[in-house]
Amino acid sequence: MTDPTGLLNRDVVVTGGAGAIGSRLVQRALRDGARQVVVVDDFSSGYEWLLPHDGRLRVVRGDVTTLPMLLPTGGENAIVFHLAAFFANQNSVDHPTDDLHTNGLGTLVVLKWAAERAARRIVYASAGCSIAGHNLDEPIREDMPVSLNLDTPYQITKALGEFYCNYYQSQVETVRCRFFNSYGPGEIPGPYRNVIPNWVWLALHQQPLTITGTGDETRDFIFVDDLVDGLVRCATVVQASGEAFNLGTGIQTRVRDLAEAIVATTDSSSPIVYAPRRPWDHSLRRQANIEKARVTLGLDPRVRLTDGLASTVEWFRAHRDRIAAEVKALP
Ligand SMILES: NC(=O)c1ccc[n+]([C@@H]2O[C@H](COP(=O)([O-])OP(=O)(O)OC[C@H]3O[C@@H](n4cnc5c(N)ncnc54)[C@H](O)[C@@H]3O)[C@@H](O)[C@H]2O)c1
């Protein structure tokens, strides 16, 4: 089912390659024997120090909406992973036009560029929180109806990117990946970042962890390297072309259990406190159905949350000073 050569000897382009997930994908592509990896990133939420030193890696700094100027040549037969994004829900609520610029226009520009350059395939980072909407009391499947009542501009522009992928599918192969909550080494805490890096940082500093809601809400947390493995499969499995795949674990974790697990893993005295749910957050439960990804891609997310949290905390401890230099005020 998988292209037997994988990313070996491939030309790979990663937009957003200096980000939390992109930098891990770049490391994987180089490990897999890619011929060249080109990172396109404006470093608005990415960091050069996350990237490895390798003669096959080229870093192009700039706004993805100007991609044809940034990469005036190349791209033929390349695998393009489009991960550059204005991240994420709360940021888009506060800055909806910036969200549309990068996530809407940026995705359109990357697809058009990939089609004109005859790229081999484009793998698009969509989101599990988009498409089917909120308050689904069963695991989310790829074939669920598209909701017209999404909660944030980010969810709307991630869905928009999927519409554009389907439109361009006749010109270039596209695969739409719906990421659930990624976590792991490489994500720097910040006011608009995910709950796990923020809580790990707060717990390491004995600060309170704030649950916005009752704590009974659930999310599907996937370790970054398992997610990256799914991305590589999306790039290489022939039958994936034109399809959407959930990249999650199929396991839901209560937010309160997550907070307790982080306190335990960091051996912290941080209290767990509660605040009102954010007004836009209507998702009480989020769990991926990953049967399609298991069957078609061979997706097999192996890292259990306790092990993934342990290696995340280890990474935070190893890079404490660098992370401290970047961390802004956390919610
Ligand atoms: N992390 C998650 O849990 C999650 C969940 C669902 C979807 N996703 C999607 O996965 C992708 C990667 O997420 P991440 O967690 O690594 O986020 P990230 O913020 O760490 O990475 C995004 C990267 O894109 C870059 N970028 C932003 N705007 C840009 C622009 N205009 N031009 C060029 N580069 C730009 C940033 O500097 C950053 O390096 C994103 O598309 C995100 O929407 C992530």
Short mmCIF file of C-alpha atoms and ligand atoms in Angstrom, two decimals:
data_model
loop_
_atom_site.label_atom_id
_atom_site.label_comp_id
_atom_site.label_asym_id
_atom_site.label_seq_id
_atom_site.Cartn_x
_atom_site.Cartn_y
_atom_site.Cartn_z
CA MET A 1 0.00 0.00 0.00
CA THR A 2 2.87 2.41 0.82
CA ASP A 3 5.14 3.66 -1.92
CA PRO A 4 8.12 1.41 -1.11
CA THR A 5 10.60 4.25 -1.55
CA GLY A 6 8.78 6.54 0.94
CA LEU A 7 10.50 9.92 1.15
CA LEU A 8 13.83 8.38 0.07
CA ASN A 9 15.46 10.59 -2.59
CA ARG A 10 12.38 12.80 -2.71
CA ASP A 11 12.36 16.57 -2.93
CA VAL A 12 10.26 17.76 -0.01
CA VAL A 13 8.84 21.21 0.67
CA VAL A 14 7.49 21.95 4.15
CA THR A 15 5.62 25.23 4.63
CA GLY A 16 5.58 26.06 8.34
CA GLY A 17 8.57 23.72 8.68
CA ALA A 18 10.04 25.65 11.63
CA GLY A 19 6.91 25.08 13.71
CA ALA A 20 6.08 22.50 16.37
CA ILE A 21 4.95 19.78 13.96
CA GLY A 22 6.85 20.97 10.88
CA SER A 23 10.25 20.79 12.59
CA ARG A 24 9.60 17.16 13.62
CA LEU A 25 8.47 16.37 10.07
CA VAL A 26 11.67 17.91 8.68
CA GLN A 27 13.75 15.69 10.99
CA ARG A 28 11.78 12.63 9.86
CA ALA A 29 12.13 13.47 6.15
CA LEU A 30 15.90 13.87 6.50
CA ARG A 31 16.11 10.61 8.47
CA ASP A 32 14.11 8.88 5.73
CA GLY A 33 16.68 9.93 3.13
CA ALA A 34 14.97 12.85 1.39
CA ARG A 35 17.19 14.35 -1.33
CA GLN A 36 16.40 17.92 -0.32
CA VAL A 37 14.07 19.51 2.22
CA VAL A 38 13.01 23.12 1.69
CA VAL A 39 11.41 24.88 4.65
CA VAL A 40 9.31 27.96 3.92
CA ASP A 41 8.48 29.83 7.11
CA ASP A 42 8.05 33.43 8.25
CA PHE A 43 9.08 32.46 11.81
CA SER A 44 6.00 34.13 13.29
CA SER A 45 5.56 31.07 15.54
CA GLY A 46 8.50 28.96 14.39
CA TYR A 47 12.08 28.78 15.65
CA GLU A 48 15.29 28.21 13.75
CA TRP A 49 16.83 26.28 16.67
CA LEU A 50 14.18 23.57 16.27
CA LEU A 51 15.64 22.71 12.87
CA PRO A 52 18.51 20.24 12.44
CA HIS A 53 21.83 21.09 10.79
CA ASP A 54 21.95 19.15 7.54
CA GLY A 55 23.38 20.00 4.14
CA ARG A 56 20.16 18.84 2.48
CA LEU A 57 18.06 21.40 4.38
CA ARG A 58 17.34 24.82 2.87
CA VAL A 59 15.45 27.42 4.88
CA VAL A 60 13.56 30.13 3.00
CA ARG A 61 12.26 32.92 5.21
CA GLY A 62 9.07 34.63 4.10
CA ASP A 63 5.30 34.80 3.98
CA VAL A 64 3.78 31.73 2.36
CA THR A 65 1.33 33.93 0.44
CA THR A 66 4.37 35.05 -1.61
CA LEU A 67 5.52 31.50 -2.36
CA PRO A 68 6.05 31.97 -6.13
CA MET A 69 8.54 34.77 -5.32
CA LEU A 70 10.21 32.81 -2.52
CA LEU A 71 10.62 29.69 -4.67
CA PRO A 72 10.77 30.95 -8.27
CA THR A 73 12.20 27.62 -9.42
CA GLY A 74 11.81 23.99 -8.33
CA GLY A 75 8.86 22.05 -7.00
CA GLU A 76 8.62 19.60 -9.91
CA ASN A 77 7.68 16.16 -8.62
CA ALA A 78 8.12 17.37 -5.01
CA ILE A 79 6.06 16.31 -2.04
CA VAL A 80 4.65 19.50 -0.52
CA PHE A 81 3.52 19.44 3.11
CA HIS A 82 1.50 22.58 3.73
CA LEU A 83 1.62 23.25 7.46
CA ALA A 84 2.11 27.03 7.60
CA ALA A 85 -0.81 28.47 9.52
CA PHE A 86 -1.96 31.25 11.75
CA PHE A 87 -2.37 29.20 14.95
CA ALA A 88 -5.06 28.69 16.21
CA ASN A 89 -8.65 29.10 17.51
CA GLN A 90 -8.30 31.90 20.09
CA ASN A 91 -5.74 33.71 17.90
CA SER A 92 -8.22 33.68 15.00
CA VAL A 93 -10.99 35.01 17.23
CA ASP A 94 -8.70 37.91 18.22
CA HIS A 95 -7.20 38.41 14.71
CA PRO A 96 -9.63 37.07 12.09
CA THR A 97 -8.13 38.90 9.11
CA ASP A 98 -4.61 37.60 9.85
CA ASP A 99 -6.14 34.13 10.03
CA LEU A 100 -7.77 34.53 6.63
CA HIS A 101 -4.54 35.89 5.13
CA THR A 102 -2.36 32.92 6.04
CA ASN A 103 -4.83 30.05 6.30
CA GLY A 104 -7.10 31.06 3.43
CA LEU A 105 -4.95 32.94 0.90
CA GLY A 106 -1.80 31.03 1.93
CA THR A 107 -3.40 27.67 1.20
CA LEU A 108 -4.76 28.85 -2.14
CA VAL A 109 -1.33 30.18 -3.17
CA VAL A 110 0.43 26.93 -2.16
CA LEU A 111 -2.06 24.79 -4.10
CA LYS A 112 -1.81 26.98 -7.20
CA TRP A 113 2.00 26.94 -7.00
CA ALA A 114 2.09 23.14 -6.54
CA ALA A 115 -0.25 22.64 -9.51
CA GLU A 116 1.74 24.96 -11.79
CA ARG A 117 5.06 23.33 -10.80
CA ALA A 118 3.66 19.82 -11.32
CA ALA A 119 4.39 18.80 -7.73
CA ARG A 120 3.84 15.13 -7.04
CA ARG A 121 1.41 15.64 -4.15
CA ILE A 122 0.35 18.22 -1.57
CA VAL A 123 -0.47 17.13 1.97
CA TYR A 124 -2.62 19.73 3.71
CA ALA A 125 -2.82 20.26 7.48
CA SER A 126 -6.51 20.57 8.22
CA ALA A 127 -7.98 20.29 11.70
CA GLY A 128 -10.19 17.77 13.46
CA CYS A 129 -12.08 20.65 15.07
CA SER A 130 -13.20 21.87 11.62
CA ILE A 131 -15.60 20.28 9.15
CA ALA A 132 -18.10 18.36 11.29
CA GLY A 133 -18.71 21.04 13.93
CA HIS A 134 -19.16 20.62 17.66
CA ASN A 135 -21.10 18.58 20.17
CA LEU A 136 -20.97 15.30 18.32
CA ASP A 137 -21.63 12.53 20.78
CA GLU A 138 -19.78 9.94 18.76
CA PRO A 139 -16.23 9.73 17.39
CA ILE A 140 -15.72 12.04 14.42
CA ARG A 141 -15.58 10.29 11.03
CA GLU A 142 -14.22 11.78 7.84
CA ASP A 143 -17.53 11.27 6.02
CA MET A 144 -19.68 13.21 8.50
CA PRO A 145 -21.59 16.11 6.93
CA VAL A 146 -19.83 19.46 6.73
CA SER A 147 -21.14 21.92 9.30
CA LEU A 148 -21.98 25.50 8.37
CA ASN A 149 -21.85 26.44 12.06
CA LEU A 150 -18.19 26.32 12.95
CA ASP A 151 -16.98 27.98 16.14
CA THR A 152 -14.01 30.12 15.08
CA PRO A 153 -12.46 31.83 12.06
CA TYR A 154 -9.61 29.26 12.28
CA GLN A 155 -12.06 26.37 11.88
CA ILE A 156 -13.67 28.18 8.94
CA THR A 157 -10.36 28.81 7.15
CA LYS A 158 -9.14 25.25 7.79
CA ALA A 159 -12.38 24.04 6.15
CA LEU A 160 -11.86 26.56 3.33
CA GLY A 161 -8.46 24.98 2.69
CA GLU A 162 -10.17 21.62 2.23
CA PHE A 163 -12.55 23.12 -0.33
CA TYR A 164 -9.55 24.48 -2.22
CA CYS A 165 -7.80 21.08 -2.06
CA ASN A 166 -10.82 19.42 -3.62
CA TYR A 167 -10.96 22.09 -6.30
CA TYR A 168 -7.27 21.60 -7.18
CA GLN A 169 -7.40 17.78 -7.06
CA SER A 170 -7.88 17.64 -10.84
CA GLN A 171 -4.55 19.51 -11.26
CA VAL A 172 -2.40 18.12 -8.45
CA GLU A 173 -2.84 15.23 -6.02
CA THR A 174 -4.04 16.44 -2.63
CA VAL A 175 -4.52 14.74 0.73
CA ARG A 176 -6.41 16.44 3.54
CA CYS A 177 -5.20 15.53 7.03
CA ARG A 178 -7.44 16.40 9.95
CA PHE A 179 -5.09 16.72 12.90
CA PHE A 180 -6.50 16.20 16.37
CA ASN A 181 -4.59 17.69 19.35
CA SER A 182 -0.89 17.25 18.69
CA TYR A 183 1.60 17.45 21.56
CA GLY A 184 5.21 16.63 22.19
CA PRO A 185 8.75 17.98 21.96
CA GLY A 186 9.06 21.11 19.82
CA GLU A 187 6.02 23.12 20.91
CA ILE A 188 6.90 26.32 22.77
CA PRO A 189 4.28 27.58 25.27
CA GLY A 190 2.45 30.81 24.53
CA PRO A 191 -0.87 32.58 24.94
CA TYR A 192 -2.26 31.03 21.75
CA ARG A 193 -0.62 27.62 22.07
CA ASN A 194 -2.07 24.26 23.03
CA VAL A 195 -2.91 23.20 26.52
CA ILE A 196 -0.16 20.60 26.98
CA PRO A 197 2.94 22.78 26.46
CA ASN A 198 1.35 25.55 28.50
CA TRP A 199 0.45 23.30 31.40
CA VAL A 200 3.81 21.53 31.36
CA TRP A 201 5.55 24.90 31.60
CA LEU A 202 3.25 26.13 34.37
CA ALA A 203 3.60 22.87 36.28
CA LEU A 204 7.40 23.05 36.04
CA HIS A 205 7.11 26.49 37.66
CA GLN A 206 4.59 25.41 40.34
CA GLN A 207 1.96 27.76 38.84
CA PRO A 208 -1.80 26.95 38.77
CA LEU A 209 -3.21 25.02 35.80
CA THR A 210 -6.50 26.63 34.74
CA ILE A 211 -9.21 24.45 33.24
CA THR A 212 -11.66 26.56 31.22
CA GLY A 213 -14.83 24.51 31.77
CA THR A 214 -15.74 21.66 34.09
CA GLY A 215 -12.78 19.40 33.28
CA ASP A 216 -15.11 16.72 31.90
CA GLU A 217 -14.50 17.94 28.34
CA THR A 218 -12.49 15.48 26.28
CA ARG A 219 -9.90 15.77 23.52
CA ASP A 220 -7.96 13.26 21.43
CA PHE A 221 -4.24 13.89 22.06
CA ILE A 222 -1.78 12.46 19.53
CA PHE A 223 1.99 12.42 20.08
CA VAL A 224 3.71 14.55 17.45
CA ASP A 225 5.87 11.75 16.01
CA ASP A 226 2.81 9.51 15.54
CA LEU A 227 1.13 12.39 13.72
CA VAL A 228 4.22 12.94 11.57
CA ASP A 229 4.19 9.24 10.69
CA GLY A 230 0.60 9.74 9.51
CA LEU A 231 1.72 12.68 7.36
CA VAL A 232 4.44 10.63 5.69
CA ARG A 233 1.90 7.89 4.98
CA CYS A 234 -0.46 10.49 3.49
CA ALA A 235 2.39 11.56 1.21
CA THR A 236 3.30 8.06 0.08
CA VAL A 237 0.22 5.84 0.06
CA VAL A 238 -1.08 5.83 -3.50
CA GLN A 239 -4.74 5.41 -2.52
CA ALA A 240 -4.63 8.46 -0.23
CA SER A 241 -4.85 10.89 -3.14
CA GLY A 242 -8.03 12.97 -3.03
CA GLU A 243 -8.99 11.68 0.42
CA ALA A 244 -9.35 13.12 3.94
CA PHE A 245 -7.92 11.33 6.98
CA ASN A 246 -8.28 11.82 10.70
CA LEU A 247 -4.87 11.85 12.37
CA GLY A 248 -5.68 11.17 16.01
CA THR A 249 -5.51 8.19 18.34
CA GLY A 250 -9.18 7.28 18.66
CA ILE A 251 -8.79 7.71 22.44
CA GLN A 252 -10.46 10.56 24.30
CA THR A 253 -8.93 11.98 27.47
CA ARG A 254 -10.76 14.12 30.00
CA VAL A 255 -9.14 17.52 30.43
CA ARG A 256 -9.11 17.08 34.23
CA ASP A 257 -7.28 13.76 33.87
CA LEU A 258 -4.77 15.45 31.58
CA ALA A 259 -4.10 18.18 34.15
CA GLU A 260 -3.58 15.58 36.89
CA ALA A 261 -1.27 13.55 34.65
CA ILE A 262 0.87 16.63 33.94
CA VAL A 263 1.11 17.51 37.63
CA ALA A 264 2.18 13.93 38.36
CA THR A 265 4.69 13.72 35.47
CA THR A 266 6.37 16.98 36.46
CA ASP A 267 6.22 16.10 40.18
CA SER A 268 4.67 19.53 40.68
CA SER A 269 2.73 21.18 43.49
CA SER A 270 0.64 23.22 41.01
CA PRO A 271 -3.03 23.52 41.99
CA ILE A 272 -5.72 22.80 39.36
CA VAL A 273 -8.20 25.68 39.19
CA TYR A 274 -11.33 26.34 37.13
CA ALA A 275 -12.50 29.27 35.00
CA PRO A 276 -15.53 29.75 32.72
CA ARG A 277 -15.39 28.02 29.32
CA ARG A 278 -14.26 30.32 26.51
CA PRO A 279 -17.37 31.75 24.80
CA TRP A 280 -16.58 30.19 21.40
CA ASP A 281 -15.66 26.74 22.71
CA HIS A 282 -18.70 24.53 22.27
CA SER A 283 -16.78 21.26 21.88
CA LEU A 284 -17.49 19.21 24.98
CA ARG A 285 -16.18 16.03 23.43
CA ARG A 286 -13.67 15.44 20.67
CA GLN A 287 -12.50 12.00 19.62
CA ALA A 288 -11.34 10.82 16.22
CA ASN A 289 -12.55 7.70 14.50
CA ILE A 290 -9.32 6.50 12.88
CA GLU A 291 -10.56 3.35 11.15
CA LYS A 292 -10.17 4.84 7.68
CA ALA A 293 -6.59 5.95 8.46
CA ARG A 294 -5.77 2.54 9.95
CA VAL A 295 -7.09 0.65 6.95
CA THR A 296 -5.94 2.90 4.10
CA LEU A 297 -2.73 4.34 5.54
CA GLY A 298 -1.74 1.72 8.09
CA LEU A 299 -1.80 4.46 10.76
CA ASP A 300 -0.81 2.99 14.10
CA PRO A 301 -0.40 5.67 16.81
CA ARG A 302 1.68 3.85 19.41
CA VAL A 303 2.74 6.43 21.98
CA ARG A 304 0.55 6.31 25.08
CA LEU A 305 -0.27 9.63 26.72
CA THR A 306 1.78 8.89 29.86
CA ASP A 307 4.87 8.06 27.77
CA GLY A 308 4.32 11.02 25.43
CA LEU A 309 3.98 13.39 28.39
CA ALA A 310 7.16 11.98 29.93
CA SER A 311 9.20 12.64 26.79
CA THR A 312 7.61 16.10 26.42
CA VAL A 313 8.60 17.01 29.99
CA GLU A 314 12.10 15.64 29.37
CA TRP A 315 12.40 17.89 26.31
CA PHE A 316 11.22 20.90 28.31
CA ARG A 317 13.82 20.21 30.99
CA ALA A 318 16.59 19.80 28.42
CA HIS A 319 15.71 23.10 26.67
CA ARG A 320 14.52 25.10 29.67
CA ASP A 321 16.65 28.21 29.06
CA ARG A 322 15.83 28.45 25.34
CA ILE A 323 12.12 28.00 26.04
CA ALA A 324 12.22 30.56 28.88
CA ALA A 325 13.63 33.12 26.44
CA GLU A 326 10.56 32.68 24.18
CA VAL A 327 7.71 32.23 26.64
CA LYS A 328 5.29 35.14 26.87
CA ALA A 329 2.57 35.45 29.52
CA LEU A 330 0.46 32.30 29.68
CA PRO A 331 -3.29 32.15 30.25
N1 LIG B 1 -0.89 21.49 16.85
C1 LIG B 1 -2.12 20.99 16.72
O1 LIG B 1 -2.65 20.40 17.67
C2 LIG B 1 -2.86 21.13 15.43
C3 LIG B 1 -4.19 20.68 15.36
C4 LIG B 1 -4.86 20.83 14.16
C5 LIG B 1 -4.22 21.36 13.05
N2 LIG B 1 -2.94 21.78 13.17
C6 LIG B 1 -2.30 22.37 11.99
O2 LIG B 1 -1.00 21.81 11.83
C7 LIG B 1 -0.12 22.77 11.29
C8 LIG B 1 1.13 22.88 12.13
O3 LIG B 1 0.74 23.25 13.44
P1 LIG B 1 1.81 23.52 14.58
O4 LIG B 1 1.22 23.08 15.85
O5 LIG B 1 3.14 23.03 14.17
O6 LIG B 1 1.80 25.12 14.58
P2 LIG B 1 3.02 26.13 14.57
O7 LIG B 1 2.45 27.49 14.84
O8 LIG B 1 4.08 25.65 15.50
O9 LIG B 1 3.56 26.03 13.10
C9 LIG B 1 3.10 26.85 12.06
C10 LIG B 1 4.31 27.41 11.34
O10 LIG B 1 3.85 28.23 10.27
C11 LIG B 1 4.64 29.41 10.26
N3 LIG B 1 3.84 30.47 9.64
C12 LIG B 1 2.76 31.11 10.15
N4 LIG B 1 2.28 32.02 9.28
C13 LIG B 1 3.07 31.94 8.19
C14 LIG B 1 3.10 32.63 6.94
N5 LIG B 1 2.19 33.58 6.65
N6 LIG B 1 4.07 32.31 6.06
C15 LIG B 1 5.00 31.36 6.34
N7 LIG B 1 5.02 30.68 7.50
C16 LIG B 1 4.07 30.96 8.42
C17 LIG B 1 4.98 29.69 11.71
O11 LIG B 1 6.12 30.51 11.87
C18 LIG B 1 5.20 28.26 12.23
O12 LIG B 1 6.55 27.87 12.09
C19 LIG B 1 -0.91 24.06 11.17
O13 LIG B 1 -1.42 24.16 9.87
C20 LIG B 1 -2.04 23.86 12.15
O14 LIG B 1 -3.17 24.62 11.81
C21 LIG B 1 -2.24 21.69 14.32
#
